PDB file of C-alpha atoms in Angstrom:
ATOM      1  CA  MET A   1      25.274 -39.188 -20.205  1.00 55.00           C
ATOM      2  CA  PHE A   2      23.600 -36.228 -19.349  1.00 62.00           C
ATOM      3  CA  GLN A   3      24.124 -34.607 -16.599  1.00 65.00           C
ATOM      4  CA  ARG A   4      21.035 -32.302 -15.449  1.00 66.00           C
ATOM      5  CA  ARG A   5      21.544 -29.154 -14.351  1.00 66.00           C
ATOM      6  CA  LYS A   6      20.137 -28.564 -10.539  1.00 67.00           C
ATOM      7  CA  ARG A   7      17.513 -25.595 -10.679  1.00 69.00           C
ATOM      8  CA  ARG A   8      18.278 -22.500  -7.925  1.00 70.00           C
ATOM      9  CA  SER A   9      15.683 -20.952  -6.570  1.00 75.00           C
ATOM     10  CA  GLY A  10      15.378 -17.178  -6.714  1.00 78.00           C
ATOM     11  CA  PHE A  11      13.960 -14.167  -8.920  1.00 82.00           C
ATOM     12  CA  THR A  12      15.197 -13.752 -11.796  1.00 88.00           C
ATOM     13  CA  LEU A  13      16.424 -10.229 -12.617  1.00 90.00           C
ATOM     14  CA  LEU A  14      13.577  -9.141 -15.155  1.00 91.00           C
ATOM     15  CA  GLU A  15      11.067 -10.359 -12.192  1.00 91.00           C
ATOM     16  CA  LEU A  16      12.996  -7.984  -9.554  1.00 92.00           C
ATOM     17  CA  ILE A  17      13.037  -5.201 -12.182  1.00 94.00           C
ATOM     18  CA  ILE A  18       8.968  -5.944 -13.310  1.00 95.00           C
ATOM     19  CA  VAL A  19       8.694  -5.489  -8.826  1.00 94.00           C
ATOM     20  CA  ILE A  20      10.640  -2.236  -8.434  1.00 95.00           C
ATOM     21  CA  ILE A  21       8.721  -0.160 -11.378  1.00 96.00           C
ATOM     22  CA  VAL A  22       5.733  -1.436  -9.884  1.00 95.00           C
ATOM     23  CA  ILE A  23       6.170  -0.246  -6.394  1.00 95.00           C
ATOM     24  CA  GLY A  24       7.858   3.120  -8.168  1.00 94.00           C
ATOM     25  CA  ILE A  25       4.409   3.534  -9.878  1.00 94.00           C
ATOM     26  CA  LEU A  26       2.331   3.017  -6.712  1.00 91.00           C
ATOM     27  CA  ALA A  27       4.687   5.481  -5.353  1.00 90.00           C
ATOM     28  CA  SER A  28       4.402   8.355  -8.122  1.00 90.00           C
ATOM     29  CA  ILE A  29       0.596   7.906  -7.062  1.00 90.00           C
ATOM     30  CA  ALA A  30       0.423   7.871  -3.592  1.00 89.00           C
ATOM     31  CA  LEU A  31       3.060  10.242  -2.371  1.00 85.00           C
ATOM     32  CA  PRO A  32       1.740  13.204  -3.909  1.00 83.00           C
ATOM     33  CA  ARG A  33      -1.869  12.119  -2.201  1.00 86.00           C
ATOM     34  CA  TYR A  34      -0.111  11.914   0.755  1.00 85.00           C
ATOM     35  CA  ILE A  35       1.550  15.186   0.791  1.00 82.00           C
ATOM     36  CA  ARG A  36      -2.137  16.716   0.348  1.00 83.00           C
ATOM     37  CA  ILE A  37      -3.626  14.901   2.981  1.00 86.00           C
ATOM     38  CA  ALA A  38      -0.757  16.202   5.479  1.00 83.00           C
ATOM     39  CA  GLU A  39      -1.466  19.696   4.797  1.00 83.00           C
ATOM     40  CA  LYS A  40      -5.526  19.738   4.964  1.00 85.00           C
ATOM     41  CA  GLY A  41      -4.470  18.018   8.124  1.00 84.00           C
ATOM     42  CA  ARG A  42      -2.251  21.413   8.447  1.00 83.00           C
ATOM     43  CA  ALA A  43      -4.526  23.789   7.281  1.00 84.00           C
ATOM     44  CA  ALA A  44      -7.563  22.342   9.922  1.00 85.00           C
ATOM     45  CA  GLU A  45      -5.300  23.208  12.424  1.00 85.00           C
ATOM     46  CA  ALA A  46      -4.443  26.663  11.472  1.00 86.00           C
ATOM     47  CA  LYS A  47      -8.311  27.243  10.603  1.00 87.00           C
ATOM     48  CA  ASN A  48      -9.233  25.894  14.332  1.00 87.00           C
ATOM     49  CA  ILE A  49      -6.504  28.194  15.489  1.00 88.00           C
ATOM     50  CA  LEU A  50      -8.109  31.394  14.251  1.00 88.00           C
ATOM     51  CA  SER A  51     -11.671  30.310  15.558  1.00 88.00           C
ATOM     52  CA  ALA A  52     -10.292  31.014  18.784  1.00 89.00           C
ATOM     53  CA  ILE A  53      -8.199  33.944  18.178  1.00 88.00           C
ATOM     54  CA  ARG A  54     -11.386  35.061  16.648  1.00 88.00           C
ATOM     55  CA  SER A  55     -13.488  34.377  19.964  1.00 89.00           C
ATOM     56  CA  ALA A  56     -10.583  35.709  22.054  1.00 89.00           C
ATOM     57  CA  GLN A  57     -10.336  39.300  20.315  1.00 86.00           C
ATOM     58  CA  MET A  58     -14.519  38.841  20.881  1.00 85.00           C
ATOM     59  CA  ARG A  59     -13.728  38.981  24.331  1.00 88.00           C
ATOM     60  CA  TYR A  60     -11.136  41.396  24.306  1.00 87.00           C
ATOM     61  CA  ALA A  61     -13.556  43.432  22.623  1.00 83.00           C
ATOM     62  CA  ALA A  62     -16.399  42.657  25.050  1.00 85.00           C
ATOM     63  CA  GLN A  63     -14.452  43.885  27.791  1.00 88.00           C
ATOM     64  CA  TYR A  64     -12.341  46.848  26.862  1.00 85.00           C
ATOM     65  CA  ALA A  65     -14.535  47.769  23.966  1.00 81.00           C
ATOM     66  CA  ARG A  66     -12.099  47.301  20.978  1.00 80.00           C
ATOM     67  CA  TYR A  67      -9.874  44.844  19.174  1.00 82.00           C
ATOM     68  CA  ALA A  68      -6.377  43.974  20.502  1.00 82.00           C
ATOM     69  CA  THR A  69      -3.451  44.798  18.303  1.00 80.00           C
ATOM     70  CA  ALA A  70      -1.655  42.006  18.956  1.00 82.00           C
ATOM     71  CA  VAL A  71      -2.282  38.348  19.969  1.00 83.00           C
ATOM     72  CA  ALA A  72       0.017  37.959  22.505  1.00 84.00           C
ATOM     73  CA  ASN A  73      -2.888  40.819  23.639  1.00 85.00           C
ATOM     74  CA  LEU A  74      -5.154  37.814  23.912  1.00 87.00           C
ATOM     75  CA  ASP A  75      -6.314  35.520  26.855  1.00 87.00           C
ATOM     76  CA  LEU A  76      -5.130  32.961  24.561  1.00 86.00           C
ATOM     77  CA  ASN A  77      -2.213  30.575  25.009  1.00 85.00           C
ATOM     78  CA  LEU A  78      -1.111  29.560  21.516  1.00 81.00           C
ATOM     79  CA  PRO A  79       1.126  26.228  20.922  1.00 77.00           C
ATOM     80  CA  SER A  80       4.386  27.146  19.103  1.00 79.00           C
ATOM     81  CA  ALA A  81       4.355  27.962  16.189  1.00 75.00           C
ATOM     82  CA  LYS A  82       5.411  24.951  14.039  1.00 80.00           C
ATOM     83  CA  TYR A  83       3.661  25.119  10.571  1.00 84.00           C
ATOM     84  CA  PHE A  84       1.689  28.559  10.100  1.00 86.00           C
ATOM     85  CA  THR A  85       2.695  32.228  12.183  1.00 86.00           C
ATOM     86  CA  TYR A  86      -0.507  33.767  13.338  1.00 86.00           C
ATOM     87  CA  VAL A  87      -1.063  38.074  13.740  1.00 85.00           C
ATOM     88  CA  THR A  88      -3.790  40.010  14.355  1.00 84.00           C
ATOM     89  CA  THR A  89      -4.110  42.796  12.606  1.00 82.00           C
ATOM     90  CA  CYS A  90      -6.929  45.566  13.670  1.00 78.00           C
ATOM     91  CA  ALA A  91      -7.683  49.139  12.633  1.00 68.00           C
ATOM     92  CA  THR A  92      -7.950  51.731  15.626  1.00 59.00           C
ATOM     93  CA  VAL A  93     -11.603  51.951  15.508  1.00 56.00           C
ATOM     94  CA  THR A  94     -14.005  52.016  18.503  1.00 54.00           C
ATOM     95  CA  ASP A  95     -16.922  50.630  16.282  1.00 57.00           C
ATOM     96  CA  LEU A  96     -17.212  47.207  16.992  1.00 62.00           C
ATOM     97  CA  SER A  97     -19.857  46.676  14.644  1.00 61.00           C
ATOM     98  CA  SER A  98     -17.499  46.836  11.866  1.00 60.00           C
ATOM     99  CA  THR A  99     -17.023  42.543  10.989  1.00 56.00           C
ATOM    100  CA  THR A 100     -13.989  43.876   8.936  1.00 57.00           C
ATOM    101  CA  ALA A 101     -12.344  46.024  10.839  1.00 71.00           C
ATOM    102  CA  CYS A 102     -10.118  43.210  12.486  1.00 80.00           C
ATOM    103  CA  LEU A 103      -8.286  40.170  11.015  1.00 83.00           C
ATOM    104  CA  ALA A 104      -6.701  37.245  12.232  1.00 85.00           C
ATOM    105  CA  THR A 105      -3.915  35.786   9.418  1.00 86.00           C
ATOM    106  CA  ALA A 106      -2.400  32.342   9.366  1.00 87.00           C
ATOM    107  CA  THR A 107       0.907  32.444   7.658  1.00 87.00           C
ATOM    108  CA  ARG A 108       2.279  29.169   6.002  1.00 86.00           C
ATOM    109  CA  LEU A 109       6.086  28.845   7.158  1.00 82.00           C
ATOM    110  CA  THR A 110       8.283  27.487   4.281  1.00 76.00           C
ATOM    111  CA  THR A 111      11.227  26.728   6.429  1.00 68.00           C
ATOM    112  CA  PRO A 112      12.453  22.744   6.378  1.00 60.00           C
ATOM    113  CA  VAL A 113      10.907  22.292  10.083  1.00 56.00           C
ATOM    114  CA  ALA A 114       7.849  23.469   8.264  1.00 53.00           C
ATOM    115  CA  GLU A 115       8.186  19.479   6.738  1.00 62.00           C
ATOM    116  CA  ASN A 116       6.575  20.226   3.744  1.00 63.00           C
ATOM    117  CA  PRO A 117       8.101  24.159   2.566  1.00 57.00           C
ATOM    118  CA  ASN A 118       7.812  23.237  -1.129  1.00 61.00           C
ATOM    119  CA  MET A 119       3.861  23.662  -0.456  1.00 68.00           C
ATOM    120  CA  GLY A 120       4.736  27.286  -0.679  1.00 72.00           C
ATOM    121  CA  ALA A 121       3.838  30.728   1.932  1.00 78.00           C
ATOM    122  CA  TYR A 122       0.468  30.959   2.029  1.00 82.00           C
ATOM    123  CA  THR A 123      -2.573  32.195   3.979  1.00 82.00           C
ATOM    124  CA  LEU A 124      -5.855  31.875   6.058  1.00 84.00           C
ATOM    125  CA  ASN A 125      -7.497  34.966   7.186  1.00 83.00           C
ATOM    126  CA  ILE A 126     -10.957  35.116   9.441  1.00 82.00           C
ATOM    127  CA  SER A 127     -12.532  38.060   9.641  1.00 81.00           C
ATOM    128  CA  MET A 128     -14.461  39.513  12.757  1.00 78.00           C
ATOM    129  CA  GLY A 129     -17.679  38.288  11.506  1.00 77.00           C
ATOM    130  CA  GLY A 130     -16.405  34.547  10.757  1.00 78.00           C
ATOM    131  CA  LEU A 131     -15.127  34.779   7.679  1.00 81.00           C
ATOM    132  CA  LEU A 132     -13.009  32.601   6.006  1.00 80.00           C
ATOM    133  CA  SER A 133     -10.894  34.201   3.528  1.00 82.00           C
ATOM    134  CA  GLY A 134      -7.022  33.685   2.085  1.00 79.00           C
ATOM    135  CA  SER A 135      -4.629  33.169  -0.701  1.00 78.00           C
ATOM    136  CA  THR A 136      -5.777  30.852  -3.528  1.00 70.00           C
ATOM    137  CA  THR A 137      -3.365  28.374  -2.634  1.00 71.00           C
ATOM    138  CA  GLY A 138      -4.478  28.431   1.142  1.00 70.00           C
ATOM    139  CA  LEU A 139      -8.563  27.677  -0.267  1.00 68.00           C
ATOM    140  CA  THR A 140      -7.445  25.183  -2.068  1.00 71.00           C
ATOM    141  CA  VAL A 141      -6.232  22.943   0.660  1.00 69.00           C
ATOM    142  CA  LEU A 142      -9.100  23.703   2.722  1.00 62.00           C
TER     143      LEU A 142
END
């Protein structure tokens, strides 16, 4: 008579393809969101360091009656630059009441070490009055 076939356990090719498609869809949704959130964290770190540079500039101005022309002149130990470079640009004025005479700027690195070079270079600035500004991308990230 007829011999019964043994039923094999396992997944069919169709089931595997469906699972791969579902995982691909979930990854395509989650990955850009993760990259955006990670970049927000890096930008927040830059914002904190800019605030520290601003505070150090204010201390420097109180002591020497002028702003420092380089970050190295400040009483500040900055971490090694992994995601941003930090500079301060100050006009040679003695009027310390001008809140825009000096800006501290963080510029996003685009090297492969920066973990997400595809984000592109953007800048964040802080004035001595505490006003945060920057490029469109930088302000969008914040």
